């Protein structure tokens, strides 16, 4: 990885945090360029989406692709084809959890959120816990060392978004109450010294999207195209 790499994203974890953690885990130096929404709107990436990783005068997009790349640099993405398939499956299940959360953004009450909790999100979380149970070698999703699957489930799409009240109407203790093995995975991940060393690593504070929309005066649809997802 070039020493001049720059990762561009907003001042929230969103779709860049798992990549940030994976790069730090790999011991790679990179510039973490934090962009405000006005700056993004005036940039050449407006309408394309963030995050963007710049290296050697080239630009790379799509958060999942960036996460896989960062994972390969630090041994967080397996070489074995079947193990890689298992990792990718978890990453995309976590993406589906996030996508279903975003369906609640412009809702005036919690009817949809409650329906998703008992429907699609419940099914997806159960898929995650079943994959954890299938790995007898550790508390991680695939094999013994952590992979990007664990980072994705912890940082981006599942555990911390609930804990941070990511969307009003989704209870903050939902994962702890319904999927304790996911919390055990998180505890095991945090015992590893690599992803918790360095400024900004595993720094997730969480963003309440409804509140952000209200405070920034953004209509929910304005976030579409602003990034792959906030």
PDB file of C-alpha atoms in Angstrom:
ATOM      1  CA  UNK A   1       0.000   0.000   0.000  1.00  0.00           C
ATOM      2  CA  UNK A   2       1.479   3.389  -0.964  1.00  0.00           C
ATOM      3  CA  UNK A   3       2.544   5.709   1.851  1.00  0.00           C
ATOM      4  CA  UNK A   4       0.488   8.490   0.284  1.00  0.00           C
ATOM      5  CA  UNK A   5      -2.893   6.776   0.609  1.00  0.00           C
ATOM      6  CA  UNK A   6      -5.816   8.975   1.660  1.00  0.00           C
ATOM      7  CA  UNK A   7      -9.224   7.772   2.782  1.00  0.00           C
ATOM      8  CA  UNK A   8     -11.975  10.347   2.293  1.00  0.00           C
ATOM      9  CA  UNK A   9     -15.166  10.146   4.341  1.00  0.00           C
ATOM     10  CA  UNK A  10     -17.473  12.078   6.624  1.00  0.00           C
ATOM     11  CA  UNK A  11     -16.931  12.759  10.319  1.00  0.00           C
ATOM     12  CA  UNK A  12     -18.820   9.681  11.395  1.00  0.00           C
ATOM     13  CA  UNK A  13     -18.079   5.956  11.315  1.00  0.00           C
ATOM     14  CA  UNK A  14     -20.588   4.956   8.644  1.00  0.00           C
ATOM     15  CA  UNK A  15     -19.177   2.944   5.773  1.00  0.00           C
ATOM     16  CA  UNK A  16     -15.531   3.861   6.335  1.00  0.00           C
ATOM     17  CA  UNK A  17     -14.883   2.822   9.922  1.00  0.00           C
ATOM     18  CA  UNK A  18     -14.373  -0.901   9.333  1.00  0.00           C
ATOM     19  CA  UNK A  19     -11.842  -0.025   6.622  1.00  0.00           C
ATOM     20  CA  UNK A  20     -10.094   2.418   8.956  1.00  0.00           C
ATOM     21  CA  UNK A  21      -9.826  -0.302  11.577  1.00  0.00           C
ATOM     22  CA  UNK A  22      -8.612  -2.884   9.055  1.00  0.00           C
ATOM     23  CA  UNK A  23      -5.899  -0.529   7.782  1.00  0.00           C
ATOM     24  CA  UNK A  24      -4.784   0.216  11.327  1.00  0.00           C
ATOM     25  CA  UNK A  25      -4.801  -3.511  12.100  1.00  0.00           C
ATOM     26  CA  UNK A  26      -2.496  -4.019   9.124  1.00  0.00           C
ATOM     27  CA  UNK A  27      -0.176  -1.315  10.428  1.00  0.00           C
ATOM     28  CA  UNK A  28      -0.692   0.838   7.351  1.00  0.00           C
ATOM     29  CA  UNK A  29      -0.326   4.590   7.531  1.00  0.00           C
ATOM     30  CA  UNK A  30      -2.972   6.596   5.715  1.00  0.00           C
ATOM     31  CA  UNK A  31      -4.426  10.072   5.813  1.00  0.00           C
ATOM     32  CA  UNK A  32      -7.933  10.018   7.240  1.00  0.00           C
ATOM     33  CA  UNK A  33      -9.478  12.983   5.447  1.00  0.00           C
ATOM     34  CA  UNK A  34     -12.669  13.997   7.231  1.00  0.00           C
ATOM     35  CA  UNK A  35     -15.100  15.867   4.982  1.00  0.00           C
ATOM     36  CA  UNK A  36     -18.085  17.968   5.961  1.00  0.00           C
ATOM     37  CA  UNK A  37     -21.270  17.758   3.918  1.00  0.00           C
ATOM     38  CA  UNK A  38     -20.727  21.194   2.290  1.00  0.00           C
ATOM     39  CA  UNK A  39     -17.178  20.197   1.375  1.00  0.00           C
ATOM     40  CA  UNK A  40     -18.434  16.930  -0.054  1.00  0.00           C
ATOM     41  CA  UNK A  41     -21.131  18.714  -2.033  1.00  0.00           C
ATOM     42  CA  UNK A  42     -18.499  20.907  -3.650  1.00  0.00           C
ATOM     43  CA  UNK A  43     -16.081  18.062  -4.297  1.00  0.00           C
ATOM     44  CA  UNK A  44     -15.561  16.020  -7.445  1.00  0.00           C
ATOM     45  CA  UNK A  45     -17.143  13.056  -5.658  1.00  0.00           C
ATOM     46  CA  UNK A  46     -20.531  14.691  -5.168  1.00  0.00           C
ATOM     47  CA  UNK A  47     -23.125  12.299  -6.515  1.00  0.00           C
ATOM     48  CA  UNK A  48     -20.594   9.474  -6.718  1.00  0.00           C
ATOM     49  CA  UNK A  49     -20.393   8.706  -3.037  1.00  0.00           C
ATOM     50  CA  UNK A  50     -17.929   8.185  -0.245  1.00  0.00           C
ATOM     51  CA  UNK A  51     -15.740   6.594   0.985  1.00  0.00           C
ATOM     52  CA  UNK A  52     -13.008   7.063  -1.596  1.00  0.00           C
ATOM     53  CA  UNK A  53      -9.467   5.730  -1.223  1.00  0.00           C
ATOM     54  CA  UNK A  54      -6.799   7.614  -3.187  1.00  0.00           C
ATOM     55  CA  UNK A  55      -3.522   5.833  -3.957  1.00  0.00           C
ATOM     56  CA  UNK A  56      -0.872   6.554  -6.583  1.00  0.00           C
ATOM     57  CA  UNK A  57      -3.035   9.101  -8.396  1.00  0.00           C
ATOM     58  CA  UNK A  58      -5.883   6.598  -8.665  1.00  0.00           C
ATOM     59  CA  UNK A  59      -9.227   6.640  -6.861  1.00  0.00           C
ATOM     60  CA  UNK A  60     -11.118   3.614  -5.573  1.00  0.00           C
ATOM     61  CA  UNK A  61     -14.718   3.523  -4.378  1.00  0.00           C
ATOM     62  CA  UNK A  62     -17.266   1.097  -2.871  1.00  0.00           C
ATOM     63  CA  UNK A  63     -16.903   0.497   0.843  1.00  0.00           C
ATOM     64  CA  UNK A  64     -17.032  -3.303   0.707  1.00  0.00           C
ATOM     65  CA  UNK A  65     -14.285  -3.440  -1.932  1.00  0.00           C
ATOM     66  CA  UNK A  66     -12.141  -1.103   0.172  1.00  0.00           C
ATOM     67  CA  UNK A  67     -12.760  -3.234   3.249  1.00  0.00           C
ATOM     68  CA  UNK A  68     -11.684  -6.405   1.434  1.00  0.00           C
ATOM     69  CA  UNK A  69      -8.526  -4.684   0.206  1.00  0.00           C
ATOM     70  CA  UNK A  70      -7.664  -3.440   3.685  1.00  0.00           C
ATOM     71  CA  UNK A  71      -8.410  -6.865   5.100  1.00  0.00           C
ATOM     72  CA  UNK A  72      -6.028  -8.554   2.682  1.00  0.00           C
ATOM     73  CA  UNK A  73      -3.238  -6.210   3.740  1.00  0.00           C
ATOM     74  CA  UNK A  74      -3.474  -7.262   7.367  1.00  0.00           C
ATOM     75  CA  UNK A  75      -4.456 -10.903   7.245  1.00  0.00           C
ATOM     76  CA  UNK A  76      -8.107 -10.146   7.962  1.00  0.00           C
ATOM     77  CA  UNK A  77      -9.281 -11.713   4.705  1.00  0.00           C
ATOM     78  CA  UNK A  78      -8.591 -15.419   4.111  1.00  0.00           C
ATOM     79  CA  UNK A  79      -6.790 -16.876   1.107  1.00  0.00           C
ATOM     80  CA  UNK A  80      -8.884 -20.038   1.178  1.00  0.00           C
ATOM     81  CA  UNK A  81     -11.801 -19.735  -1.239  1.00  0.00           C
ATOM     82  CA  UNK A  82     -14.417 -21.299   1.040  1.00  0.00           C
ATOM     83  CA  UNK A  83     -13.320 -19.267   4.046  1.00  0.00           C
ATOM     84  CA  UNK A  84     -13.451 -16.118   1.898  1.00  0.00           C
ATOM     85  CA  UNK A  85     -16.982 -17.045   0.831  1.00  0.00           C
ATOM     86  CA  UNK A  86     -18.003 -17.356   4.477  1.00  0.00           C
ATOM     87  CA  UNK A  87     -16.470 -13.973   5.285  1.00  0.00           C
ATOM     88  CA  UNK A  88     -18.168 -12.313   2.321  1.00  0.00           C
ATOM     89  CA  UNK A  89     -21.503 -13.804   3.341  1.00  0.00           C
ATOM     90  CA  UNK A  90     -21.258 -12.240   6.806  1.00  0.00           C
ATOM     91  CA  UNK A  91     -20.188  -8.896   5.374  1.00  0.00           C
ATOM     92  CA  UNK A  92     -23.208  -8.824   3.068  1.00  0.00           C
ATOM     93  CA  UNK A  93     -25.639  -9.989   5.756  1.00  0.00           C
ATOM     94  CA  UNK A  94     -24.405  -7.068   7.842  1.00  0.00           C
ATOM     95  CA  UNK A  95     -24.948  -4.793   4.836  1.00  0.00           C
ATOM     96  CA  UNK A  96     -28.520  -6.060   4.629  1.00  0.00           C
ATOM     97  CA  UNK A  97     -29.062  -5.184   8.293  1.00  0.00           C
ATOM     98  CA  UNK A  98     -27.904  -1.637   7.574  1.00  0.00           C
ATOM     99  CA  UNK A  99     -30.078  -1.371   4.461  1.00  0.00           C
ATOM    100  CA  UNK A 100     -33.145  -2.389   6.442  1.00  0.00           C
ATOM    101  CA  UNK A 101     -32.307   0.114   9.171  1.00  0.00           C
ATOM    102  CA  UNK A 102     -32.280   2.873   6.567  1.00  0.00           C
ATOM    103  CA  UNK A 103     -35.818   2.034   5.550  1.00  0.00           C
ATOM    104  CA  UNK A 104     -36.842   3.639   8.843  1.00  0.00           C
ATOM    105  CA  UNK A 105     -35.167   7.002   8.205  1.00  0.00           C
ATOM    106  CA  UNK A 106     -38.164   8.973   6.934  1.00  0.00           C
ATOM    107  CA  UNK A 107     -40.815   7.266   9.048  1.00  0.00           C
ATOM    108  CA  UNK A 108     -42.855   9.440  11.418  1.00  0.00           C
ATOM    109  CA  UNK A 109     -43.332   6.667  13.980  1.00  0.00           C
ATOM    110  CA  UNK A 110     -41.810   3.341  14.912  1.00  0.00           C
ATOM    111  CA  UNK A 111     -44.279   1.078  13.131  1.00  0.00           C
ATOM    112  CA  UNK A 112     -41.855   0.106  10.386  1.00  0.00           C
ATOM    113  CA  UNK A 113     -38.933  -0.234  12.810  1.00  0.00           C
ATOM    114  CA  UNK A 114     -40.900  -2.583  15.019  1.00  0.00           C
ATOM    115  CA  UNK A 115     -41.995  -4.606  12.010  1.00  0.00           C
ATOM    116  CA  UNK A 116     -38.417  -4.944  10.790  1.00  0.00           C
ATOM    117  CA  UNK A 117     -37.204  -5.962  14.232  1.00  0.00           C
ATOM    118  CA  UNK A 118     -39.660  -8.827  14.250  1.00  0.00           C
ATOM    119  CA  UNK A 119     -39.237  -9.563  10.559  1.00  0.00           C
ATOM    120  CA  UNK A 120     -36.279  -9.044   8.250  1.00  0.00           C
ATOM    121  CA  UNK A 121     -33.779  -7.770  10.819  1.00  0.00           C
ATOM    122  CA  UNK A 122     -34.645 -10.630  13.166  1.00  0.00           C
ATOM    123  CA  UNK A 123     -34.021 -13.112  10.361  1.00  0.00           C
ATOM    124  CA  UNK A 124     -30.693 -11.506   9.463  1.00  0.00           C
ATOM    125  CA  UNK A 125     -29.487 -11.408  13.066  1.00  0.00           C
ATOM    126  CA  UNK A 126     -30.456 -15.057  13.471  1.00  0.00           C
ATOM    127  CA  UNK A 127     -28.377 -15.839  10.379  1.00  0.00           C
ATOM    128  CA  UNK A 128     -25.408 -14.108  11.993  1.00  0.00           C
ATOM    129  CA  UNK A 129     -25.754 -16.017  15.251  1.00  0.00           C
ATOM    130  CA  UNK A 130     -26.093 -19.313  13.396  1.00  0.00           C
ATOM    131  CA  UNK A 131     -22.851 -18.613  11.535  1.00  0.00           C
ATOM    132  CA  UNK A 132     -21.113 -17.863  14.822  1.00  0.00           C
ATOM    133  CA  UNK A 133     -22.405 -21.106  16.297  1.00  0.00           C
ATOM    134  CA  UNK A 134     -21.079 -23.030  13.301  1.00  0.00           C
ATOM    135  CA  UNK A 135     -17.502 -21.918  14.017  1.00  0.00           C
ATOM    136  CA  UNK A 136     -16.363 -24.079  16.915  1.00  0.00           C
ATOM    137  CA  UNK A 137     -12.749 -22.886  16.724  1.00  0.00           C
ATOM    138  CA  UNK A 138     -13.315 -19.417  18.209  1.00  0.00           C
ATOM    139  CA  UNK A 139     -15.850 -16.742  19.055  1.00  0.00           C
ATOM    140  CA  UNK A 140     -15.294 -15.164  15.636  1.00  0.00           C
ATOM    141  CA  UNK A 141     -17.327 -15.790  12.503  1.00  0.00           C
ATOM    142  CA  UNK A 142     -14.714 -17.607  10.423  1.00  0.00           C
ATOM    143  CA  UNK A 143     -11.701 -19.486  11.756  1.00  0.00           C
ATOM    144  CA  UNK A 144      -9.705 -18.376  14.769  1.00  0.00           C
ATOM    145  CA  UNK A 145      -8.165 -14.965  14.033  1.00  0.00           C
ATOM    146  CA  UNK A 146     -10.641 -12.122  13.456  1.00  0.00           C
ATOM    147  CA  UNK A 147     -11.587 -11.195   9.905  1.00  0.00           C
ATOM    148  CA  UNK A 148     -13.313  -8.283   8.236  1.00  0.00           C
ATOM    149  CA  UNK A 149     -16.566 -10.128   8.910  1.00  0.00           C
ATOM    150  CA  UNK A 150     -16.132  -9.427  12.621  1.00  0.00           C
ATOM    151  CA  UNK A 151     -15.216  -5.794  11.990  1.00  0.00           C
ATOM    152  CA  UNK A 152     -18.204  -5.302   9.714  1.00  0.00           C
ATOM    153  CA  UNK A 153     -20.656  -6.825  12.170  1.00  0.00           C
ATOM    154  CA  UNK A 154     -19.229  -4.939  15.111  1.00  0.00           C
ATOM    155  CA  UNK A 155     -18.328  -1.529  13.749  1.00  0.00           C
ATOM    156  CA  UNK A 156     -20.483  -0.786  10.753  1.00  0.00           C
ATOM    157  CA  UNK A 157     -23.739  -2.523  10.505  1.00  0.00           C
ATOM    158  CA  UNK A 158     -25.008  -4.325  13.545  1.00  0.00           C
ATOM    159  CA  UNK A 159     -23.848  -4.073  17.153  1.00  0.00           C
ATOM    160  CA  UNK A 160     -22.737  -0.461  17.450  1.00  0.00           C
ATOM    161  CA  UNK A 161     -25.545   0.960  15.356  1.00  0.00           C
ATOM    162  CA  UNK A 162     -28.086  -0.432  17.779  1.00  0.00           C
ATOM    163  CA  UNK A 163     -26.090   0.628  20.836  1.00  0.00           C
ATOM    164  CA  UNK A 164     -25.694   4.148  19.459  1.00  0.00           C
ATOM    165  CA  UNK A 165     -29.431   4.601  18.854  1.00  0.00           C
ATOM    166  CA  UNK A 166     -28.590   4.816  15.168  1.00  0.00           C
ATOM    167  CA  UNK A 167     -32.263   5.135  14.336  1.00  0.00           C
ATOM    168  CA  UNK A 168     -34.874   6.167  16.817  1.00  0.00           C
ATOM    169  CA  UNK A 169     -37.238   3.274  17.403  1.00  0.00           C
ATOM    170  CA  UNK A 170     -34.594   0.570  17.298  1.00  0.00           C
ATOM    171  CA  UNK A 171     -33.812  -0.359  20.921  1.00  0.00           C
ATOM    172  CA  UNK A 172     -30.193   0.131  21.936  1.00  0.00           C
ATOM    173  CA  UNK A 173     -30.035  -3.210  23.771  1.00  0.00           C
ATOM    174  CA  UNK A 174     -31.582  -5.253  20.970  1.00  0.00           C
ATOM    175  CA  UNK A 175     -28.429  -7.196  20.083  1.00  0.00           C
ATOM    176  CA  UNK A 176     -27.416  -7.752  23.695  1.00  0.00           C
ATOM    177  CA  UNK A 177     -30.918  -8.985  24.482  1.00  0.00           C
ATOM    178  CA  UNK A 178     -31.451 -11.216  21.467  1.00  0.00           C
ATOM    179  CA  UNK A 179     -27.984 -12.226  20.252  1.00  0.00           C
ATOM    180  CA  UNK A 180     -25.540 -12.534  23.166  1.00  0.00           C
ATOM    181  CA  UNK A 181     -23.054 -14.491  21.063  1.00  0.00           C
ATOM    182  CA  UNK A 182     -22.569 -11.384  18.921  1.00  0.00           C
ATOM    183  CA  UNK A 183     -21.602  -9.526  22.074  1.00  0.00           C
ATOM    184  CA  UNK A 184     -19.153 -12.334  22.895  1.00  0.00           C
ATOM    185  CA  UNK A 185     -17.640 -11.901  19.444  1.00  0.00           C
ATOM    186  CA  UNK A 186     -17.219  -8.190  20.137  1.00  0.00           C
ATOM    187  CA  UNK A 187     -15.543  -8.902  23.478  1.00  0.00           C
ATOM    188  CA  UNK A 188     -13.129 -11.308  21.802  1.00  0.00           C
ATOM    189  CA  UNK A 189     -12.353  -8.734  19.117  1.00  0.00           C
ATOM    190  CA  UNK A 190     -11.600  -6.067  21.697  1.00  0.00           C
ATOM    191  CA  UNK A 191      -9.160  -8.388  23.450  1.00  0.00           C
ATOM    192  CA  UNK A 192      -6.939  -8.294  20.368  1.00  0.00           C
ATOM    193  CA  UNK A 193      -4.389  -5.474  20.832  1.00  0.00           C
ATOM    194  CA  UNK A 194      -4.076  -4.660  17.130  1.00  0.00           C
ATOM    195  CA  UNK A 195      -7.480  -3.108  16.362  1.00  0.00           C
ATOM    196  CA  UNK A 196      -7.559  -1.096  19.593  1.00  0.00           C
ATOM    197  CA  UNK A 197      -4.192   0.627  19.279  1.00  0.00           C
ATOM    198  CA  UNK A 198      -3.793   3.918  17.512  1.00  0.00           C
ATOM    199  CA  UNK A 199      -5.847   7.069  17.464  1.00  0.00           C
ATOM    200  CA  UNK A 200      -9.286   6.655  15.977  1.00  0.00           C
ATOM    201  CA  UNK A 201      -9.296   2.869  15.875  1.00  0.00           C
ATOM    202  CA  UNK A 202     -12.565   1.301  17.035  1.00  0.00           C
ATOM    203  CA  UNK A 203     -13.615   4.825  17.934  1.00  0.00           C
ATOM    204  CA  UNK A 204     -17.252   4.345  16.976  1.00  0.00           C
ATOM    205  CA  UNK A 205     -19.442   6.888  18.748  1.00  0.00           C
ATOM    206  CA  UNK A 206     -22.542   6.357  16.683  1.00  0.00           C
ATOM    207  CA  UNK A 207     -24.801   8.669  14.747  1.00  0.00           C
ATOM    208  CA  UNK A 208     -28.552   9.012  15.135  1.00  0.00           C
ATOM    209  CA  UNK A 209     -29.611   9.533  11.541  1.00  0.00           C
ATOM    210  CA  UNK A 210     -32.984  11.095  12.312  1.00  0.00           C
ATOM    211  CA  UNK A 211     -31.331  13.574  14.653  1.00  0.00           C
ATOM    212  CA  UNK A 212     -28.650  14.371  12.103  1.00  0.00           C
ATOM    213  CA  UNK A 213     -31.289  15.067   9.487  1.00  0.00           C
ATOM    214  CA  UNK A 214     -33.117  17.400  11.849  1.00  0.00           C
ATOM    215  CA  UNK A 215     -29.982  19.228  13.019  1.00  0.00           C
ATOM    216  CA  UNK A 216     -28.492  19.639   9.547  1.00  0.00           C
ATOM    217  CA  UNK A 217     -31.797  20.445   7.910  1.00  0.00           C
ATOM    218  CA  UNK A 218     -31.472  17.536   5.531  1.00  0.00           C
ATOM    219  CA  UNK A 219     -34.428  15.852   3.936  1.00  0.00           C
ATOM    220  CA  UNK A 220     -34.026  12.066   4.171  1.00  0.00           C
ATOM    221  CA  UNK A 221     -33.806  11.762   0.403  1.00  0.00           C
ATOM    222  CA  UNK A 222     -30.906  14.203   0.443  1.00  0.00           C
ATOM    223  CA  UNK A 223     -28.752  11.482   1.953  1.00  0.00           C
ATOM    224  CA  UNK A 224     -29.291   9.276  -1.084  1.00  0.00           C
ATOM    225  CA  UNK A 225     -26.256   9.724  -3.303  1.00  0.00           C
ATOM    226  CA  UNK A 226     -24.509  11.718  -0.588  1.00  0.00           C
ATOM    227  CA  UNK A 227     -22.636   8.554   0.180  1.00  0.00           C
ATOM    228  CA  UNK A 228     -23.138   4.871  -0.362  1.00  0.00           C
ATOM    229  CA  UNK A 229     -24.815   5.245   2.986  1.00  0.00           C
ATOM    230  CA  UNK A 230     -24.058   7.456   5.936  1.00  0.00           C
TER     231      UNK A 230
END
